[in-house]
Coordinates of N, CA and C and ligand atoms in Angstrom, one line a residue:
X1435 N 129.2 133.1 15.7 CA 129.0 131.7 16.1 C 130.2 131.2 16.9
X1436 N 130.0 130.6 17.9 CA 130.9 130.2 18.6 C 131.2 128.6 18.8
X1437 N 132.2 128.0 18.9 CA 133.0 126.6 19.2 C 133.2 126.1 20.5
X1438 N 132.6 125.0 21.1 CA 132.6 124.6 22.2 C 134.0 123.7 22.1
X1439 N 134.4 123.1 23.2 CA 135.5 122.4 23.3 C 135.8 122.3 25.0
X1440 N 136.3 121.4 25.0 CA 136.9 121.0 26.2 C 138.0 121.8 26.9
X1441 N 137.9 121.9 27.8 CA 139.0 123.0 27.9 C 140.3 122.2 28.7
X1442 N 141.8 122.7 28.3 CA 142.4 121.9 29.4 C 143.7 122.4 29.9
X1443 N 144.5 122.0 31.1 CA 145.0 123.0 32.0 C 145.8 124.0 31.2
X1444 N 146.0 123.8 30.0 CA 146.6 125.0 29.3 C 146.0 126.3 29.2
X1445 N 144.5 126.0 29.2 CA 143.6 127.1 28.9 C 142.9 127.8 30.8
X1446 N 143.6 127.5 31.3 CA 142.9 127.6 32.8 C 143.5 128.9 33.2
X1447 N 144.7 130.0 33.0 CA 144.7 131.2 33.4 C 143.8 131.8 32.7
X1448 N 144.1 131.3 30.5 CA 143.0 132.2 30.7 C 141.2 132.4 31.0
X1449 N 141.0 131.4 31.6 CA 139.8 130.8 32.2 C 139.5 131.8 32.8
X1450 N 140.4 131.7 33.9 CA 140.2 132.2 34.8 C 139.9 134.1 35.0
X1451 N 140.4 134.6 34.4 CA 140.8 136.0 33.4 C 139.2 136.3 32.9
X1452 N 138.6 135.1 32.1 CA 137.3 135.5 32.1 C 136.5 135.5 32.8
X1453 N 136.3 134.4 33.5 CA 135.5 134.0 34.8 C 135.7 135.4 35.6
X1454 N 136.5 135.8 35.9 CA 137.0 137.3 36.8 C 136.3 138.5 36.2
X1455 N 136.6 138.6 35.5 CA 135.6 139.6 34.3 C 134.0 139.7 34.6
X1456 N 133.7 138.2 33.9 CA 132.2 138.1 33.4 C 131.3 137.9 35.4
X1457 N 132.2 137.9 36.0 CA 131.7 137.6 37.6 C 132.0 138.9 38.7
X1458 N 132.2 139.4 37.7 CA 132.8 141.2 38.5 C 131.8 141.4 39.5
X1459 N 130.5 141.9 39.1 CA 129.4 142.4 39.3 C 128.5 141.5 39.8
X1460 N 128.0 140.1 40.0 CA 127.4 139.5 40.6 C 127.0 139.9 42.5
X1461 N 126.1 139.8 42.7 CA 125.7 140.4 43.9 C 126.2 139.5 45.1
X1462 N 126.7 138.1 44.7 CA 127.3 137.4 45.9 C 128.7 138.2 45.7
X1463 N 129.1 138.4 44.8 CA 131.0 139.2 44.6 C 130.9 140.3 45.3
X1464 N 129.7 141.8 45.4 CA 129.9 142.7 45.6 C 130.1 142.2 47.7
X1465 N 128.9 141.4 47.4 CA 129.0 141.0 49.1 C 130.4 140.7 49.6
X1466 N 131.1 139.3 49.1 CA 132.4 139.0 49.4 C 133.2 140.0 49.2
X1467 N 133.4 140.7 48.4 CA 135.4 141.4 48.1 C 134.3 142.9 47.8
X1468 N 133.5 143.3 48.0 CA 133.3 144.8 48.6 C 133.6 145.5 47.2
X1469 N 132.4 147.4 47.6 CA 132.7 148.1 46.7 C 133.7 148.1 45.1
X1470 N 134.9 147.9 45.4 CA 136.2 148.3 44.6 C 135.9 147.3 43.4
X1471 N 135.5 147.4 42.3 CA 135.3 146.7 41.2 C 136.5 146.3 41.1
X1472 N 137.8 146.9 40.7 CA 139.0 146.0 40.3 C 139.4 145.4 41.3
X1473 N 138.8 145.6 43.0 CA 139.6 144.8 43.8 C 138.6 143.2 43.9
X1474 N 137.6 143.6 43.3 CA 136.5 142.4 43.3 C 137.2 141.2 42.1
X1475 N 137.4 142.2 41.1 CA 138.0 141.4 40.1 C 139.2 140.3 40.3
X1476 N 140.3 141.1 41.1 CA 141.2 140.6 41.5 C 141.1 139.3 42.5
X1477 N 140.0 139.4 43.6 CA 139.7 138.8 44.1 C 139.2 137.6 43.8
X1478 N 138.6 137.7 42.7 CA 137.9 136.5 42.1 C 138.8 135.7 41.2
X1479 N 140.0 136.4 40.6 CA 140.9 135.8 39.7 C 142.1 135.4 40.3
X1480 N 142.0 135.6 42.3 CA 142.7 134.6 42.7 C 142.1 133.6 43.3
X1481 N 141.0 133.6 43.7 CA 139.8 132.6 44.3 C 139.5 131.4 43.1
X1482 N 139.7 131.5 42.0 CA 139.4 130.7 40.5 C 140.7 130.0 40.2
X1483 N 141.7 130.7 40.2 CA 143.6 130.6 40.0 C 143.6 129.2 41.0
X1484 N 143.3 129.4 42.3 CA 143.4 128.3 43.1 C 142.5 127.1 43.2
X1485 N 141.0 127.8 42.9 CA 140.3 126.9 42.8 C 140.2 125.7 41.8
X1486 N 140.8 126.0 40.4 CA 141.2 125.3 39.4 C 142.7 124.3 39.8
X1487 N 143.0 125.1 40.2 CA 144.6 123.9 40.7 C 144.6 123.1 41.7
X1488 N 143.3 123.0 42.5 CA 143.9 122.3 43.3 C 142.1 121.3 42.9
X1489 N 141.2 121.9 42.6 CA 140.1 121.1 42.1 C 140.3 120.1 40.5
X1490 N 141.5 119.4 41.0 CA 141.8 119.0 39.7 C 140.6 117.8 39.0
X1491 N 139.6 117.6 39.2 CA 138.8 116.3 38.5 C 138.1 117.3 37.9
X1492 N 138.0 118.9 37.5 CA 137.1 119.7 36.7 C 137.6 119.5 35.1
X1493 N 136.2 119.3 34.6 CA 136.2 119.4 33.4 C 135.6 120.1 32.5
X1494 N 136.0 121.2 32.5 CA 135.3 122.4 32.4 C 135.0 122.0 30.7
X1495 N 134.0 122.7 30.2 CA 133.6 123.2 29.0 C 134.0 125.1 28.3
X1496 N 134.8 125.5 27.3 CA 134.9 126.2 27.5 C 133.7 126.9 25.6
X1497 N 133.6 127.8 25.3 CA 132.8 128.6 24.0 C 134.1 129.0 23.2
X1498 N 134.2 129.2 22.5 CA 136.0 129.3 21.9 C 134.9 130.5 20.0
X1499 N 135.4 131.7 20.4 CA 135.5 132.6 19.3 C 136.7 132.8 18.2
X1500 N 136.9 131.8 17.3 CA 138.3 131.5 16.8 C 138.9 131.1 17.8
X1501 N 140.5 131.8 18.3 CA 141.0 130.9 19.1 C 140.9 131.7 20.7
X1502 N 140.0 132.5 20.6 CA 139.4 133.6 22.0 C 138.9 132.7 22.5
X1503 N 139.5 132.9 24.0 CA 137.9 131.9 24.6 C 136.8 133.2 25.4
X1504 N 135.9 132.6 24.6 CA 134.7 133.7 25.3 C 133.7 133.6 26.3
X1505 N 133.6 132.0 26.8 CA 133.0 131.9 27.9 C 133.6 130.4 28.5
X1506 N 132.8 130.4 29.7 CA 133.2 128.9 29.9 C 132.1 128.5 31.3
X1507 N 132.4 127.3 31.0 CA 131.4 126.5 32.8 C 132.5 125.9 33.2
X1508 N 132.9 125.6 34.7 CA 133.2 124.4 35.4 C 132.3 123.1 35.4
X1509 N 133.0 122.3 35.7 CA 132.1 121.7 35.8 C 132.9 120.5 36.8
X1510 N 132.1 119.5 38.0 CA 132.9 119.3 39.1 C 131.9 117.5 38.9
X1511 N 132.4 116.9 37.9 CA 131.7 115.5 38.2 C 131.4 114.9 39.3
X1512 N 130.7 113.5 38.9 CA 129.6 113.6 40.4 C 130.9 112.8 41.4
X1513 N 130.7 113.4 42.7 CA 131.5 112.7 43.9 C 132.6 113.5 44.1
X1514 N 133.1 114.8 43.0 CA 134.1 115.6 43.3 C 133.9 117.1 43.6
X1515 N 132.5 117.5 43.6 CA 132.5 118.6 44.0 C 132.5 119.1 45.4
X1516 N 132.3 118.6 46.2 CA 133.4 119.1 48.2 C 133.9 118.5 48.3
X1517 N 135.6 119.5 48.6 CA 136.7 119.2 49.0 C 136.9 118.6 49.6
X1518 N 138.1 117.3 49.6 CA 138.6 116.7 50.4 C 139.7 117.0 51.2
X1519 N 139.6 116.4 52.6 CA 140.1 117.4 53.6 C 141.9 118.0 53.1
X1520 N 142.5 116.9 52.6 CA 143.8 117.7 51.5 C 143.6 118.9 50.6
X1521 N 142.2 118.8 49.9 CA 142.0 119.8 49.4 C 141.7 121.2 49.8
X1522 N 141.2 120.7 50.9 CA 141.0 122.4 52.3 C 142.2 123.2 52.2
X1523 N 142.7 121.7 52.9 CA 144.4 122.3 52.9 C 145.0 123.5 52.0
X1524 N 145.2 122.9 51.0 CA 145.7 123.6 49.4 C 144.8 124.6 49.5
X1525 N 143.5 124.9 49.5 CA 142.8 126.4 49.6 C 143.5 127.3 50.5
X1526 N 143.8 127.1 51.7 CA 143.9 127.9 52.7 C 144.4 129.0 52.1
X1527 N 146.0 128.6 51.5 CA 146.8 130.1 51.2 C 146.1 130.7 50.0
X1528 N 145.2 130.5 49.2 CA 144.8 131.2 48.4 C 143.6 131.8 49.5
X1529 N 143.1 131.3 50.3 CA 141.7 132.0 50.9 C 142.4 133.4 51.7
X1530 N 143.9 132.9 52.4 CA 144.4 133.6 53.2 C 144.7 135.1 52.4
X1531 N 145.4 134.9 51.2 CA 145.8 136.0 50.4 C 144.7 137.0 50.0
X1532 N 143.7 136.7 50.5 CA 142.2 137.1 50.3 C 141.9 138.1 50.9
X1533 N 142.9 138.7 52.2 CA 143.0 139.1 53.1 C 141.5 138.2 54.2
X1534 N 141.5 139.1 55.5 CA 141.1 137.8 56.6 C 139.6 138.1 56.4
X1535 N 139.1 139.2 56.3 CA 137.2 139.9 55.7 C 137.1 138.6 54.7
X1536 N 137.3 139.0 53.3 CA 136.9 138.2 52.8 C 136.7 136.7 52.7
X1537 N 138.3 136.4 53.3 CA 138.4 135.1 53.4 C 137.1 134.5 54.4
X1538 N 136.8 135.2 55.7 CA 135.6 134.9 56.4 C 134.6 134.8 55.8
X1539 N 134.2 135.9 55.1 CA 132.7 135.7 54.0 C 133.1 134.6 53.4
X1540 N 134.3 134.2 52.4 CA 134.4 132.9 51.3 C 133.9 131.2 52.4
X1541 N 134.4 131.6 53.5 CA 134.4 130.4 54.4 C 133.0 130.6 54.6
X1542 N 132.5 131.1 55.0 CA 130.8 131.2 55.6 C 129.6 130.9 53.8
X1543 N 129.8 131.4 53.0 CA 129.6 131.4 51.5 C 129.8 129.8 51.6
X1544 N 131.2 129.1 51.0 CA 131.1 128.1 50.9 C 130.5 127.1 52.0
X1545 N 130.6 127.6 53.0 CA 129.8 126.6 54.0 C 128.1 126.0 53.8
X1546 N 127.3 127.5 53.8 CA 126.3 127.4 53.2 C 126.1 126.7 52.2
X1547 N 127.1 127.0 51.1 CA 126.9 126.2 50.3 C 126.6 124.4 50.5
X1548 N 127.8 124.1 50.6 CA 127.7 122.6 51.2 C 126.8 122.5 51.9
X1549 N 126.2 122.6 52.8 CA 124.8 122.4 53.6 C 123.6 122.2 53.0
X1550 N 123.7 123.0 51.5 CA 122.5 122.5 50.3 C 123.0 121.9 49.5
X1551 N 124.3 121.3 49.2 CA 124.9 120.9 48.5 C 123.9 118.7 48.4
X1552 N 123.3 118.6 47.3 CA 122.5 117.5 47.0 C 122.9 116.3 47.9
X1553 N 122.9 115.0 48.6 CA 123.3 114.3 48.7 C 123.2 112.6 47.5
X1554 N 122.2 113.0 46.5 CA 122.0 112.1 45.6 C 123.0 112.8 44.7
X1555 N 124.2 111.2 43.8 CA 124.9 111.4 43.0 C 124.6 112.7 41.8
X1556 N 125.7 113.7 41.4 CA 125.2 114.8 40.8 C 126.5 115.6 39.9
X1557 N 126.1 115.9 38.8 CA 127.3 117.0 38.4 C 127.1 117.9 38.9
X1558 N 128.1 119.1 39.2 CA 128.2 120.3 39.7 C 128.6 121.1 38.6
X1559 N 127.3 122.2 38.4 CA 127.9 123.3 37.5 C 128.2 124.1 37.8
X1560 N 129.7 125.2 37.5 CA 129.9 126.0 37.7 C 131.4 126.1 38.2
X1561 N 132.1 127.1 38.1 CA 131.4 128.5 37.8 C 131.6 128.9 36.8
X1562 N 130.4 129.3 36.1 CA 129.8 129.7 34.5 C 130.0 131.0 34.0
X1563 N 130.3 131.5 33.2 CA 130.5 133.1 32.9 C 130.6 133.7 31.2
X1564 N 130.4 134.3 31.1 CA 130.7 134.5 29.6 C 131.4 136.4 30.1
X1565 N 132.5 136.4 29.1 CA 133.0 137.6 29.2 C 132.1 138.8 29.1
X1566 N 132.7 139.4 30.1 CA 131.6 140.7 30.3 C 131.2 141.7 28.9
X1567 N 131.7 142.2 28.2 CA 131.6 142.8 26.7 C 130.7 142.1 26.0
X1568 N 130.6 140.7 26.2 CA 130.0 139.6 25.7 C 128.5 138.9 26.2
X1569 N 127.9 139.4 27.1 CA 126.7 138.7 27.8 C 125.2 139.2 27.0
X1570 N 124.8 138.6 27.0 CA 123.2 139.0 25.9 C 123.4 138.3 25.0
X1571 N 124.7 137.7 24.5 CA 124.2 137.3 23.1 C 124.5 135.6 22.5
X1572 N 124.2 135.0 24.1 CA 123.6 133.2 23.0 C 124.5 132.6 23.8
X1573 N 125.9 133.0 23.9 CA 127.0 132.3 24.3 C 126.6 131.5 25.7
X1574 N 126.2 131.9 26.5 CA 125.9 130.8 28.0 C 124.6 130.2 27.5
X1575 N 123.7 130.2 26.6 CA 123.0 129.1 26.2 C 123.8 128.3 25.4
X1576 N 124.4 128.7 24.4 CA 125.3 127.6 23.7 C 125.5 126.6 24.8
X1577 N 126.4 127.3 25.8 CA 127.0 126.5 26.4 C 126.6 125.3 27.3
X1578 N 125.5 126.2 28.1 CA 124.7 125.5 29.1 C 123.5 124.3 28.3
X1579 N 123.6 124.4 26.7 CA 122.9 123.1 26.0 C 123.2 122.3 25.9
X1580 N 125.0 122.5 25.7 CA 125.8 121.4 25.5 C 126.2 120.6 26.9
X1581 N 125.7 121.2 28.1 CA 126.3 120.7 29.2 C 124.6 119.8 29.5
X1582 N 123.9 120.2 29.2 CA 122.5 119.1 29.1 C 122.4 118.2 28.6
X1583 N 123.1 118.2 27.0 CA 123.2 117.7 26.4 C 124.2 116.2 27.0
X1584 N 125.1 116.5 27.8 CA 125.9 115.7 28.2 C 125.0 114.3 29.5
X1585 N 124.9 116.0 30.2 CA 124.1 115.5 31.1 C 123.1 114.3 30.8
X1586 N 122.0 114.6 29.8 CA 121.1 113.2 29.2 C 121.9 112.6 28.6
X1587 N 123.0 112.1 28.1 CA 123.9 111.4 27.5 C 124.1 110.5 28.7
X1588 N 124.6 110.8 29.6 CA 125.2 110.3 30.7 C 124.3 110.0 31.4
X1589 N 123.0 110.0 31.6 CA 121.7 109.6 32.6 C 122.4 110.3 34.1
X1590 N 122.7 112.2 33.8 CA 123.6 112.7 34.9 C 122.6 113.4 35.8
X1591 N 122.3 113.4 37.2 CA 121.3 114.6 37.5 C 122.5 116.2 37.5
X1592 N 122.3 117.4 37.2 CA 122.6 118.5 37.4 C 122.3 119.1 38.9
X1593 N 123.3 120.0 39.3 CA 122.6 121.0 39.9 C 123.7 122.4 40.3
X1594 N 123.4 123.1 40.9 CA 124.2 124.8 40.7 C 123.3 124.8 41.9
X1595 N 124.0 126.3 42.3 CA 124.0 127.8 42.9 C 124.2 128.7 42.1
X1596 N 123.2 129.6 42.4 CA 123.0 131.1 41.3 C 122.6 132.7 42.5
X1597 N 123.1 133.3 41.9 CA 122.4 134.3 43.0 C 122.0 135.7 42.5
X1598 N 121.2 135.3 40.8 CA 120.5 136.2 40.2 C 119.3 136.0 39.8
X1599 N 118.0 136.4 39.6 CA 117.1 135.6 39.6 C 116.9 136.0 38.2
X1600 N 117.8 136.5 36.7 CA 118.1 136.4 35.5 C 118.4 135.1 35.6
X1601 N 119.2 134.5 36.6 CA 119.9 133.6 35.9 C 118.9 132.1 36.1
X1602 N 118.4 132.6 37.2 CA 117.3 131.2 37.5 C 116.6 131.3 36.2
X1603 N 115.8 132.3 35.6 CA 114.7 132.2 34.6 C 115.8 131.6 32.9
X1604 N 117.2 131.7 32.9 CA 118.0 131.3 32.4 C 117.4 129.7 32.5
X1605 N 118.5 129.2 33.7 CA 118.3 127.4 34.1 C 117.3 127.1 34.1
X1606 N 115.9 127.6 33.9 CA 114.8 127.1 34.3 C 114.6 126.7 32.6
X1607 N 114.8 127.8 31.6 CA 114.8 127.2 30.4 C 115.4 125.9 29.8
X1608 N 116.6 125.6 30.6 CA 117.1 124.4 30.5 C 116.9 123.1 31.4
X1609 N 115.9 123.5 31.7 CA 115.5 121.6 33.0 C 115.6 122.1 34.0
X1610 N 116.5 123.3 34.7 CA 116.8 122.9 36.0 C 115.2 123.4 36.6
X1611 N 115.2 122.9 38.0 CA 114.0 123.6 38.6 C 114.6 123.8 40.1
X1612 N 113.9 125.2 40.3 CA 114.5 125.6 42.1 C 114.4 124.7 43.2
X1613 N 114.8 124.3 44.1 CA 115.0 123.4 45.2 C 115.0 123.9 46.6
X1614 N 115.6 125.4 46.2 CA 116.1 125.7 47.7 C 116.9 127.4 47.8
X1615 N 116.8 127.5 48.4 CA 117.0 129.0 48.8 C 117.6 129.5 49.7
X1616 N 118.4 130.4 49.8 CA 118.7 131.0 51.3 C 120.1 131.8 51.2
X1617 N 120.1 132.8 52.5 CA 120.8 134.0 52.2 C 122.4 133.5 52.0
X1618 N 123.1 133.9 51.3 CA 124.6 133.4 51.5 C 125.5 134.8 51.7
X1619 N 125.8 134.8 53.1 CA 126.7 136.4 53.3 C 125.5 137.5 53.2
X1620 N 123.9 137.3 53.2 CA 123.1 138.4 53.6 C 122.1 138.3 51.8
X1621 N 123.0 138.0 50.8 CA 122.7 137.6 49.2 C 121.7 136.5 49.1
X1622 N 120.5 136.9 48.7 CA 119.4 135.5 47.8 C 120.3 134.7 47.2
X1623 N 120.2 133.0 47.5 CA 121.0 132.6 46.0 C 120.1 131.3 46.3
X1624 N 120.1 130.9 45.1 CA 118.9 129.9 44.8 C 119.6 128.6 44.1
X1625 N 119.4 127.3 44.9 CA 120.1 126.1 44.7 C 118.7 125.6 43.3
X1626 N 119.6 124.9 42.4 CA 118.6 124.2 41.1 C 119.2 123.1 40.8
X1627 N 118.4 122.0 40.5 CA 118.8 120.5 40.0 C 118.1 120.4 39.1
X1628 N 118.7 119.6 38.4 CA 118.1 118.9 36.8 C 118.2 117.4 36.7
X1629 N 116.6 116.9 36.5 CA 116.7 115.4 36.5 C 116.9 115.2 34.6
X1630 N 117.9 113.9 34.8 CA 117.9 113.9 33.3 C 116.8 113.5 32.3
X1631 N 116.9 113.2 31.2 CA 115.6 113.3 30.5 C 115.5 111.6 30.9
X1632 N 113.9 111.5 30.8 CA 113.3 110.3 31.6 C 113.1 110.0 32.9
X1633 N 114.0 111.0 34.0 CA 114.2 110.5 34.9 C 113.2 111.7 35.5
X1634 N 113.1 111.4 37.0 CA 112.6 113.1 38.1 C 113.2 113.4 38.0
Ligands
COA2529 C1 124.7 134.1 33.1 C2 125.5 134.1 31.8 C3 126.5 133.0 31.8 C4 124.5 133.9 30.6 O1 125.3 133.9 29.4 P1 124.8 134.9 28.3 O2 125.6 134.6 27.1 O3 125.0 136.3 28.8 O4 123.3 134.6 28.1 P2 122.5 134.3 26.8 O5 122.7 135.5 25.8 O6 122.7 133.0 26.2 O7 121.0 134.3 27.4 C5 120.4 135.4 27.9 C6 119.7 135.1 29.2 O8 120.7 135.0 30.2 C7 120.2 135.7 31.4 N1 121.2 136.6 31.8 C8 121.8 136.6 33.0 N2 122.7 137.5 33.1 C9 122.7 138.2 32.0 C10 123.5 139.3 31.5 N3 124.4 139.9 32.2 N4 123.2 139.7 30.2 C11 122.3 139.1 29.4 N5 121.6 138.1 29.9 C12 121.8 137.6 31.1 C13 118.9 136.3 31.0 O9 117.9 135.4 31.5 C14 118.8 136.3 29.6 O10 117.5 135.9 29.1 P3 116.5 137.0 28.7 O11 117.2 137.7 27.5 O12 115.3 136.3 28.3 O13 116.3 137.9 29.8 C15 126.2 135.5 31.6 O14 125.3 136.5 31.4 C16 127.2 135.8 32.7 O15 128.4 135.5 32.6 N6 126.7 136.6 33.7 C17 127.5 137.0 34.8 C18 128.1 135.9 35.6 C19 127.0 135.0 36.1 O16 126.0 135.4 36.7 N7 127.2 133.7 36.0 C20 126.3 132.6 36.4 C21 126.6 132.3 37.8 S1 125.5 131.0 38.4

């Protein structure tokens, strides 16, 4: 059984350490940072390292196994999830250290993104992961109930990017329903919103 909690900048390298892990293998990662599993890894645990420091209004939720943290969501309240033009800024040298390949896929990836990105007020989930040794067993439902949970507290609409269609039949168990579609870097990835309860 695992402990939800808030997570806060104390807990954000090792955040990020999981998120790197549990995101190894995703078919948008193999796209961006290529073949090399540890170089994907690495990739990802500097892409997260920056994305956390400079996206400071996240309020991530993190699953906590005694004092392990074993999974976690971002989470980007509504009005803060695309960067503001300072915050481009602050990416760059992490995009750059990416070397210039990937960093092109990351730019093209998040572009796409924002182009589906909702224009009605919305939290932003992600990015969600449960440590890799760890996936099959409950932990990203724990977590992803309590982030519903919030969500109808707050009268919040949801919505993500996913680019496994496990993970859609996942969200779909929780409210969200598909919206939208389309290749990111050559990768299926499927945009989903969640109206809160009462609402569309
Ligand atoms: C997606 C993820 C957070 C789900 O958390 P989890 O603790 O593994 O999932 P749970 O045990 O609570 O639920 C299992 C369901 O998750 C889905 N799932 C997605 N990836 C999975 C994986 N690698 N292993 C097991 N289930 C997975 C399946 O739909 C599964 O349902 P099923 O058993 O009916 O097929 C986790 O598997 C993960 O970190 N995956 C890799 C990173 C990722 O894809 N993150 C989401 C990006 S949008």
């Amino acid at each position: 059984m695992v402990d939800l909690r808030d997570l806060d900048h104390a807990d954000h390298s090792t955040a990020v350490g999981v998120l790197a892990r549990g995101m190894r293998d995703n078919p948008l990662h193999l796209a961006a940072f290529g073949d090399d599993s540890e170089r994907r890894r690495r990739s990802l645990e500097q892409m997260f390292t920056t994305y956390f420091r400079v996206s400071s209004a996240q309020t991530p939720i993190g699953a906590f196994d005694g004092d392990v943290l074993v999974g976690l969501t971002g989470i980007a309240p509504a009005g803060t999830c695309q960067p503001t033009a300072s915050q481009r800024l602050r990416f760059i040298p992490g995009m750059v250290a990416l070397g210039p390949r990937a960093a092109a896929r990351l730019a093209s990836w998040l572009k796409t993104w924002a182009t589906h990105d909702p224009d009605e007020a919305h939290s932003h989930l992600g990015p969600l992961a449960v440590d890799a040794h760890l996936q099959g067993k409950g932990i990203g439902t724990r977590i992803l109930g309590e982030y519903c949970r919030r969500l109808d507290a707050d009268h919040e609409v949801g919505y993500l990017e996913t680019d496994k269609p496990e993970n859609v039949r996942l969200y779909e168990r929780h409210g969200f329903v598909v919206i939208g579609e389309a290749p990111v870097i050559g990768v299926t990835n499927w945009f989903m919103r969640r109206g809160h309860a009462g609402a569309a």
